[in-house]
Amino acid sequence: MAAWWRSLFGPRFWVMAYGAMILGFVLPAGWLPETFLQGMVPLLLGGILFFSGLRFPLWEMCEAACSPRLYRQLLALLPVKLAVLPILAYLCVLPFLPAWAVGVYLVMLMPMGLSSIAFTDLYRGNRMLSIALVVGSSVLAPVSVPLLVMVIQPSDAERLPWLPLLAQAGYILTLLLLPLIASQFARGLFPRTVARYQLSWNAWAICCSCLLVLASISGTRSMWQGAAWESLLGAVIACSIATLVTMLAMVPLWRLMRREDAVAFALGSIFMNNGLAVAFALQFFPNQVTMILPAVLMQVPMVAGTAYIGWLAMRHHRLVSVDSGGKQIE
């Protein structure tokens, strides 16, 4: 029984994530001030990265940063995440739910989510590639978002000026780097404590991620509480189509790439930075429900997609572990 409870902050994280999501929707308005909940978002993001950073040493990050193979992977994978997948999702949503297609497209343009690093570690993916993809997509987003919005909606591209996008990119990189640096200081100052609880740090990161789901939904109540249930359902279906398209696009990559790399890329592509999409939608498309709701509700299929990719990854590891040689053939 104790193992099952521990798994709620491990492979069964989706139970806690959906529980937090339901609480976010049903808790009465004002149970905590929205400003407080919104202020908790960067702290929880920092917690995710701090606890994830305790899991790997500085030398491992430096070694990865000096690898030419890593840069070749970034050159190949970042265009897929930032351009190919959003356009595919838009084209698939458009025939069925045209009113939601642009809103879903905007969410899909966002960089990879910071939480994807914790999930990559949980499911034994390439965590160094995951960090590099998050950093790379966050740096490129200020350029890629307006250019790719212009492809679909030229008139809307004018609403996305470069300066606010650059400011958001700087904010994301600060959120990314400061907790990772702090985690390395903690490793140096308290090596025995960090080593003793090495297996628990990712559970704390998952806990922060679930609390982040609660804070992000409850903290945006004023944006969605007036929407009809039909609108909420339409947004969820449109977001689910986009997530399904992303997962199907992973099938050939799953065969072409090393499994650890494929896990990192798949999780980052599915668990995107939808919080940044909420900020964009509120700032540049205020009072447009079809732009705001997909950014908020993308979390519904994101959690399911992440859990499924994780299940596939762990199933692969179990199959490899019973192989007579114990070695994976790439």
CSV table of C-alpha atoms in Angstrom, one decimal:
chain,number,residue,atom,x,y,z
A,1,MET,CA,0.0,0.0,0.0
A,2,ALA,CA,2.8,2.4,0.9
A,3,ALA,CA,4.4,1.7,-2.5
A,4,TRP,CA,1.1,2.6,-4.2
A,5,TRP,CA,1.0,5.9,-2.4
A,6,ARG,CA,4.6,6.6,-3.4
A,7,SER,CA,3.7,5.9,-7.0
A,8,LEU,CA,1.3,8.8,-7.0
A,9,PHE,CA,4.4,11.1,-7.1
A,10,GLY,CA,6.0,8.8,-9.7
A,11,PRO,CA,4.5,6.7,-12.5
A,12,ARG,CA,0.9,7.4,-11.3
A,13,PHE,CA,1.4,11.1,-11.2
A,14,TRP,CA,-1.6,11.5,-13.5
A,15,VAL,CA,-3.9,10.6,-10.6
A,16,MET,CA,-2.6,13.5,-8.6
A,17,ALA,CA,-2.5,15.8,-11.6
A,18,TYR,CA,-6.1,15.2,-12.5
A,19,GLY,CA,-7.1,15.5,-8.9
A,20,ALA,CA,-5.4,18.9,-8.7
A,21,MET,CA,-7.1,19.8,-12.0
A,22,ILE,CA,-10.6,18.9,-10.7
A,23,LEU,CA,-9.9,20.8,-7.5
A,24,GLY,CA,-8.9,23.8,-9.6
A,25,PHE,CA,-12.3,23.8,-11.3
A,26,VAL,CA,-14.6,23.0,-8.4
A,27,LEU,CA,-13.1,24.9,-5.5
A,28,PRO,CA,-15.2,28.0,-4.8
A,29,ALA,CA,-14.0,31.3,-6.2
A,30,GLY,CA,-11.9,33.2,-3.7
A,31,TRP,CA,-10.7,30.2,-1.7
A,32,LEU,CA,-7.3,31.8,-2.3
A,33,PRO,CA,-6.8,35.2,-4.0
A,34,GLU,CA,-6.0,34.8,-7.7
A,35,THR,CA,-3.0,37.1,-7.3
A,36,PHE,CA,-1.6,34.8,-4.7
A,37,LEU,CA,-2.1,31.7,-6.9
A,38,GLN,CA,-0.6,33.4,-9.9
A,39,GLY,CA,2.4,34.4,-7.7
A,40,MET,CA,2.9,30.8,-6.7
A,41,VAL,CA,3.3,29.7,-10.4
A,42,PRO,CA,7.0,30.8,-10.8
A,43,LEU,CA,7.8,29.5,-7.3
A,44,LEU,CA,6.4,26.1,-8.1
A,45,LEU,CA,8.3,26.1,-11.5
A,46,GLY,CA,11.4,26.9,-9.6
A,47,GLY,CA,10.7,24.0,-7.2
A,48,ILE,CA,10.3,21.6,-10.1
A,49,LEU,CA,13.7,22.6,-11.5
A,50,PHE,CA,15.5,22.8,-8.2
A,51,PHE,CA,14.5,19.3,-7.1
A,52,SER,CA,15.2,18.0,-10.7
A,53,GLY,CA,18.6,19.6,-10.6
A,54,LEU,CA,19.5,17.7,-7.3
A,55,ARG,CA,19.3,14.5,-9.3
A,56,PHE,CA,22.3,15.2,-11.6
A,57,PRO,CA,25.7,16.8,-11.0
A,58,LEU,CA,27.2,19.9,-12.7
A,59,TRP,CA,29.8,17.8,-14.6
A,60,GLU,CA,27.1,15.9,-16.3
A,61,MET,CA,25.5,19.1,-17.6
A,62,CYS,CA,28.9,20.5,-18.7
A,63,GLU,CA,29.7,17.2,-20.5
A,64,ALA,CA,26.4,17.3,-22.4
A,65,ALA,CA,27.0,21.0,-23.3
A,66,CYS,CA,30.3,20.1,-25.0
A,67,SER,CA,28.8,17.3,-27.1
A,68,PRO,CA,28.5,18.0,-30.9
A,69,ARG,CA,25.8,15.3,-31.0
A,70,LEU,CA,23.6,17.4,-28.7
A,71,TYR,CA,23.8,20.4,-31.1
A,72,ARG,CA,23.0,18.2,-34.1
A,73,GLN,CA,19.9,16.9,-32.2
A,74,LEU,CA,18.8,20.4,-31.4
A,75,LEU,CA,19.1,21.5,-35.1
A,76,ALA,CA,16.9,18.6,-36.1
A,77,LEU,CA,14.3,18.5,-33.4
A,78,LEU,CA,13.6,22.2,-32.6
A,79,PRO,CA,12.1,23.0,-36.0
A,80,VAL,CA,9.8,20.0,-35.6
A,81,LYS,CA,8.6,21.2,-32.2
A,82,LEU,CA,8.3,24.9,-33.0
A,83,ALA,CA,6.9,24.7,-36.6
A,84,VAL,CA,6.0,21.3,-37.9
A,85,LEU,CA,3.9,20.0,-35.0
A,86,PRO,CA,1.9,23.3,-34.6
A,87,ILE,CA,1.1,23.4,-38.3
A,88,LEU,CA,0.0,19.7,-38.3
A,89,ALA,CA,-2.2,20.3,-35.3
A,90,TYR,CA,-3.8,23.4,-36.9
A,91,LEU,CA,-4.6,21.5,-40.1
A,92,CYS,CA,-6.1,18.6,-38.2
A,93,VAL,CA,-8.3,20.7,-35.9
A,94,LEU,CA,-9.4,23.1,-38.6
A,95,PRO,CA,-11.9,20.8,-40.4
A,96,PHE,CA,-13.7,19.7,-37.2
A,97,LEU,CA,-13.5,22.7,-34.9
A,98,PRO,CA,-12.5,25.7,-37.0
A,99,ALA,CA,-13.4,28.2,-34.2
A,100,TRP,CA,-10.7,26.7,-32.0
A,101,ALA,CA,-8.0,26.0,-34.5
A,102,VAL,CA,-6.0,29.3,-34.1
A,103,GLY,CA,-6.2,29.1,-30.3
A,104,VAL,CA,-4.8,25.6,-30.4
A,105,TYR,CA,-2.2,26.6,-32.9
A,106,LEU,CA,-1.0,29.4,-30.5
A,107,VAL,CA,-0.6,26.9,-27.7
A,108,MET,CA,1.3,24.5,-29.9
A,109,LEU,CA,3.8,27.2,-30.8
A,110,MET,CA,4.9,27.5,-27.2
A,111,PRO,CA,8.3,26.2,-26.1
A,112,MET,CA,8.7,23.0,-24.2
A,113,GLY,CA,7.5,23.1,-20.6
A,114,LEU,CA,9.8,23.2,-17.7
A,115,SER,CA,8.0,20.3,-16.0
A,116,SER,CA,9.0,18.1,-18.9
A,117,ILE,CA,12.5,17.9,-17.4
A,118,ALA,CA,11.1,16.2,-14.3
A,119,PHE,CA,9.0,13.8,-16.3
A,120,THR,CA,11.9,12.9,-18.6
A,121,ASP,CA,13.9,12.0,-15.5
A,122,LEU,CA,11.0,10.0,-14.1
A,123,TYR,CA,10.7,7.9,-17.2
A,124,ARG,CA,14.4,7.5,-17.7
A,125,GLY,CA,14.7,9.7,-20.8
A,126,ASN,CA,17.8,11.7,-21.8
A,127,ARG,CA,17.5,14.5,-19.2
A,128,MET,CA,20.4,16.5,-20.6
A,129,LEU,CA,18.7,16.6,-24.0
A,130,SER,CA,15.5,17.6,-22.2
A,131,ILE,CA,17.2,20.6,-20.6
A,132,ALA,CA,18.8,21.6,-23.9
A,133,LEU,CA,15.4,21.4,-25.7
A,134,VAL,CA,13.7,23.5,-23.1
A,135,VAL,CA,16.4,26.1,-23.2
A,136,GLY,CA,16.7,26.1,-27.0
A,137,SER,CA,12.9,26.3,-27.6
A,138,SER,CA,12.6,29.1,-25.0
A,139,VAL,CA,15.3,31.1,-26.7
A,140,LEU,CA,13.8,30.7,-30.2
A,141,ALA,CA,10.2,31.3,-29.2
A,142,PRO,CA,10.4,35.1,-29.4
A,143,VAL,CA,11.3,34.8,-33.1
A,144,SER,CA,9.3,31.7,-34.1
A,145,VAL,CA,5.9,32.6,-32.5
A,146,PRO,CA,5.3,35.9,-34.4
A,147,LEU,CA,6.6,34.5,-37.7
A,148,LEU,CA,4.5,31.4,-37.5
A,149,VAL,CA,1.4,33.3,-36.4
A,150,MET,CA,1.9,35.3,-39.5
A,151,VAL,CA,1.7,32.1,-41.6
A,152,ILE,CA,-1.8,31.4,-40.4
A,153,GLN,CA,-3.2,34.7,-39.3
A,154,PRO,CA,-1.2,37.6,-40.8
A,155,SER,CA,-3.4,40.2,-39.2
A,156,ASP,CA,-2.9,38.7,-35.7
A,157,ALA,CA,0.8,38.7,-36.0
A,158,GLU,CA,0.9,42.5,-35.6
A,159,ARG,CA,-0.5,42.0,-32.0
A,160,LEU,CA,2.7,40.0,-31.0
A,161,PRO,CA,5.4,42.6,-30.8
A,162,TRP,CA,9.0,41.4,-30.4
A,163,LEU,CA,9.9,43.2,-27.2
A,164,PRO,CA,7.3,41.5,-24.9
A,165,LEU,CA,8.2,38.2,-26.4
A,166,LEU,CA,11.9,38.8,-25.7
A,167,ALA,CA,11.0,39.8,-22.2
A,168,GLN,CA,9.1,36.6,-21.7
A,169,ALA,CA,12.0,34.6,-23.1
A,170,GLY,CA,14.3,36.2,-20.6
A,171,TYR,CA,11.8,35.5,-17.8
A,172,ILE,CA,11.7,31.8,-18.8
A,173,LEU,CA,15.5,31.5,-18.9
A,174,THR,CA,15.8,33.1,-15.5
A,175,LEU,CA,13.2,30.6,-14.1
A,176,LEU,CA,15.2,27.8,-15.7
A,177,LEU,CA,18.8,28.8,-14.8
A,178,LEU,CA,18.4,30.1,-11.2
A,179,PRO,CA,16.9,27.0,-9.7
A,180,LEU,CA,19.4,24.8,-11.5
A,181,ILE,CA,22.3,26.9,-10.2
A,182,ALA,CA,20.8,26.8,-6.7
A,183,SER,CA,20.5,23.0,-6.9
A,184,GLN,CA,24.2,22.7,-7.7
A,185,PHE,CA,25.1,24.9,-4.8
A,186,ALA,CA,23.0,22.6,-2.6
A,187,ARG,CA,24.8,19.6,-4.0
A,188,GLY,CA,28.1,21.1,-3.0
A,189,LEU,CA,27.1,22.3,0.4
A,190,PHE,CA,25.1,19.2,1.5
A,191,PRO,CA,26.4,16.3,-0.5
A,192,ARG,CA,25.5,13.6,2.0
A,193,THR,CA,21.9,14.8,2.4
A,194,VAL,CA,21.4,15.1,-1.3
A,195,ALA,CA,22.8,11.6,-1.8
A,196,ARG,CA,20.7,10.1,1.0
A,197,TYR,CA,17.5,11.3,-0.5
A,198,GLN,CA,18.5,10.9,-4.1
A,199,LEU,CA,15.5,8.7,-5.0
A,200,SER,CA,13.0,11.2,-3.4
A,201,TRP,CA,13.9,14.4,-5.2
A,202,ASN,CA,12.0,13.7,-8.4
A,203,ALA,CA,8.9,12.9,-6.3
A,204,TRP,CA,9.2,16.4,-4.9
A,205,ALA,CA,9.5,17.8,-8.4
A,206,ILE,CA,6.3,15.9,-9.4
A,207,CYS,CA,4.5,17.2,-6.3
A,208,CYS,CA,5.4,20.8,-7.4
A,209,SER,CA,4.1,20.0,-10.9
A,210,CYS,CA,0.8,18.8,-9.5
A,211,LEU,CA,0.4,21.9,-7.3
A,212,LEU,CA,1.3,24.0,-10.4
A,213,VAL,CA,-1.7,22.5,-12.2
A,214,LEU,CA,-4.0,23.5,-9.3
A,215,ALA,CA,-2.5,27.0,-9.1
A,216,SER,CA,-2.6,27.6,-12.8
A,217,ILE,CA,-6.3,26.6,-13.2
A,218,SER,CA,-7.6,28.3,-10.0
A,219,GLY,CA,-5.4,31.3,-10.6
A,220,THR,CA,-7.1,31.9,-14.0
A,221,ARG,CA,-10.7,31.3,-12.8
A,222,SER,CA,-11.7,34.8,-13.9
A,223,MET,CA,-10.8,34.0,-17.5
A,224,TRP,CA,-12.8,30.8,-17.9
A,225,GLN,CA,-15.6,30.8,-15.2
A,226,GLY,CA,-18.0,32.7,-17.4
A,227,ALA,CA,-17.6,30.3,-20.4
A,228,ALA,CA,-20.4,27.9,-21.3
A,229,TRP,CA,-19.8,24.2,-20.8
A,230,GLU,CA,-20.1,23.7,-24.6
A,231,SER,CA,-17.1,26.1,-25.0
A,232,LEU,CA,-15.1,24.2,-22.4
A,233,LEU,CA,-15.9,20.9,-24.1
A,234,GLY,CA,-15.0,22.2,-27.6
A,235,ALA,CA,-11.7,23.5,-26.3
A,236,VAL,CA,-10.8,20.2,-24.6
A,237,ILE,CA,-11.7,18.3,-27.8
A,238,ALA,CA,-9.6,20.6,-30.0
A,239,CYS,CA,-6.6,20.3,-27.6
A,240,SER,CA,-7.0,16.6,-27.5
A,241,ILE,CA,-6.8,16.4,-31.3
A,242,ALA,CA,-3.6,18.4,-31.1
A,243,THR,CA,-2.1,16.1,-28.5
A,244,LEU,CA,-3.1,13.0,-30.5
A,245,VAL,CA,-1.4,14.5,-33.6
A,246,THR,CA,1.7,15.1,-31.6
A,247,MET,CA,1.7,11.5,-30.3
A,248,LEU,CA,1.2,10.1,-33.7
A,249,ALA,CA,4.1,12.2,-35.1
A,250,MET,CA,6.3,10.6,-32.5
A,251,VAL,CA,5.8,7.1,-34.0
A,252,PRO,CA,8.5,7.4,-36.7
A,253,LEU,CA,10.8,9.4,-34.4
A,254,TRP,CA,10.4,6.6,-31.8
A,255,ARG,CA,11.8,4.2,-34.4
A,256,LEU,CA,14.6,6.5,-35.7
A,257,MET,CA,16.0,7.8,-32.5
A,258,ARG,CA,17.6,6.3,-29.4
A,259,ARG,CA,14.8,5.5,-27.0
A,260,GLU,CA,16.1,7.8,-24.3
A,261,ASP,CA,16.3,10.7,-26.7
A,262,ALA,CA,12.8,9.9,-28.1
A,263,VAL,CA,11.3,10.0,-24.6
A,264,ALA,CA,12.8,13.4,-23.9
A,265,PHE,CA,11.6,14.9,-27.1
A,266,ALA,CA,8.1,13.3,-26.9
A,267,LEU,CA,7.5,14.5,-23.3
A,268,GLY,CA,8.8,18.0,-24.1
A,269,SER,CA,6.6,18.2,-27.2
A,270,ILE,CA,3.4,17.1,-25.3
A,271,PHE,CA,4.0,18.9,-22.0
A,272,MET,CA,4.5,22.4,-23.5
A,273,ASN,CA,4.6,25.7,-21.7
A,274,ASN,CA,0.9,26.4,-21.8
A,275,GLY,CA,1.3,29.0,-19.0
A,276,LEU,CA,3.2,31.1,-21.5
A,277,ALA,CA,0.3,30.7,-23.9
A,278,VAL,CA,-2.1,31.9,-21.3
A,279,ALA,CA,0.0,35.1,-20.8
A,280,PHE,CA,0.2,35.7,-24.6
A,281,ALA,CA,-3.6,35.1,-25.0
A,282,LEU,CA,-4.5,37.5,-22.2
A,283,GLN,CA,-2.1,40.2,-23.3
A,284,PHE,CA,-2.7,40.1,-27.1
A,285,PHE,CA,-6.1,38.5,-27.5
A,286,PRO,CA,-8.1,39.7,-24.5
A,287,ASN,CA,-11.8,38.7,-24.2
A,288,GLN,CA,-11.3,36.1,-27.0
A,289,VAL,CA,-12.5,32.9,-25.5
A,290,THR,CA,-11.3,30.8,-28.4
A,291,MET,CA,-7.8,32.0,-27.8
A,292,ILE,CA,-7.7,31.8,-24.0
A,293,LEU,CA,-9.5,28.5,-23.3
A,294,PRO,CA,-7.1,26.3,-25.3
A,295,ALA,CA,-4.2,27.7,-23.4
A,296,VAL,CA,-5.8,26.9,-20.0
A,297,LEU,CA,-7.4,23.5,-21.0
A,298,MET,CA,-4.4,22.1,-22.9
A,299,GLN,CA,-3.4,20.6,-19.5
A,300,VAL,CA,-6.3,18.0,-19.8
A,301,PRO,CA,-4.8,16.0,-22.7
A,302,MET,CA,-1.2,17.0,-21.8
A,303,VAL,CA,-1.3,14.9,-18.6
A,304,ALA,CA,-2.9,11.9,-20.4
A,305,GLY,CA,-0.3,12.1,-23.2
A,306,THR,CA,2.6,12.4,-20.8
A,307,ALA,CA,1.3,9.4,-18.8
A,308,TYR,CA,1.0,7.3,-22.0
A,309,ILE,CA,4.4,8.1,-23.3
A,310,GLY,CA,5.8,7.3,-19.8
A,311,TRP,CA,4.0,4.0,-19.9
A,312,LEU,CA,5.5,3.2,-23.3
A,313,ALA,CA,9.0,4.1,-22.0
A,314,MET,CA,8.7,2.0,-18.8
A,315,ARG,CA,7.3,-0.9,-20.8
A,316,HIS,CA,10.4,-0.7,-23.1
A,317,HIS,CA,12.7,-0.6,-20.1
A,318,ARG,CA,11.0,-3.7,-18.6
A,319,LEU,CA,11.4,-5.6,-21.9
A,320,VAL,CA,15.1,-4.6,-22.1
A,321,SER,CA,15.6,-5.7,-18.5
A,322,VAL,CA,14.4,-9.3,-19.3
A,323,ASP,CA,16.5,-9.5,-22.4
A,324,SER,CA,19.1,-12.3,-22.1
A,325,GLY,CA,22.0,-9.9,-22.8
A,326,GLY,CA,20.5,-7.0,-20.8
A,327,LYS,CA,21.5,-4.6,-23.6
A,328,GLN,CA,19.4,-2.5,-25.9
A,329,ILE,CA,20.1,-2.8,-29.6
A,330,GLU,CA,19.7,0.6,-31.3
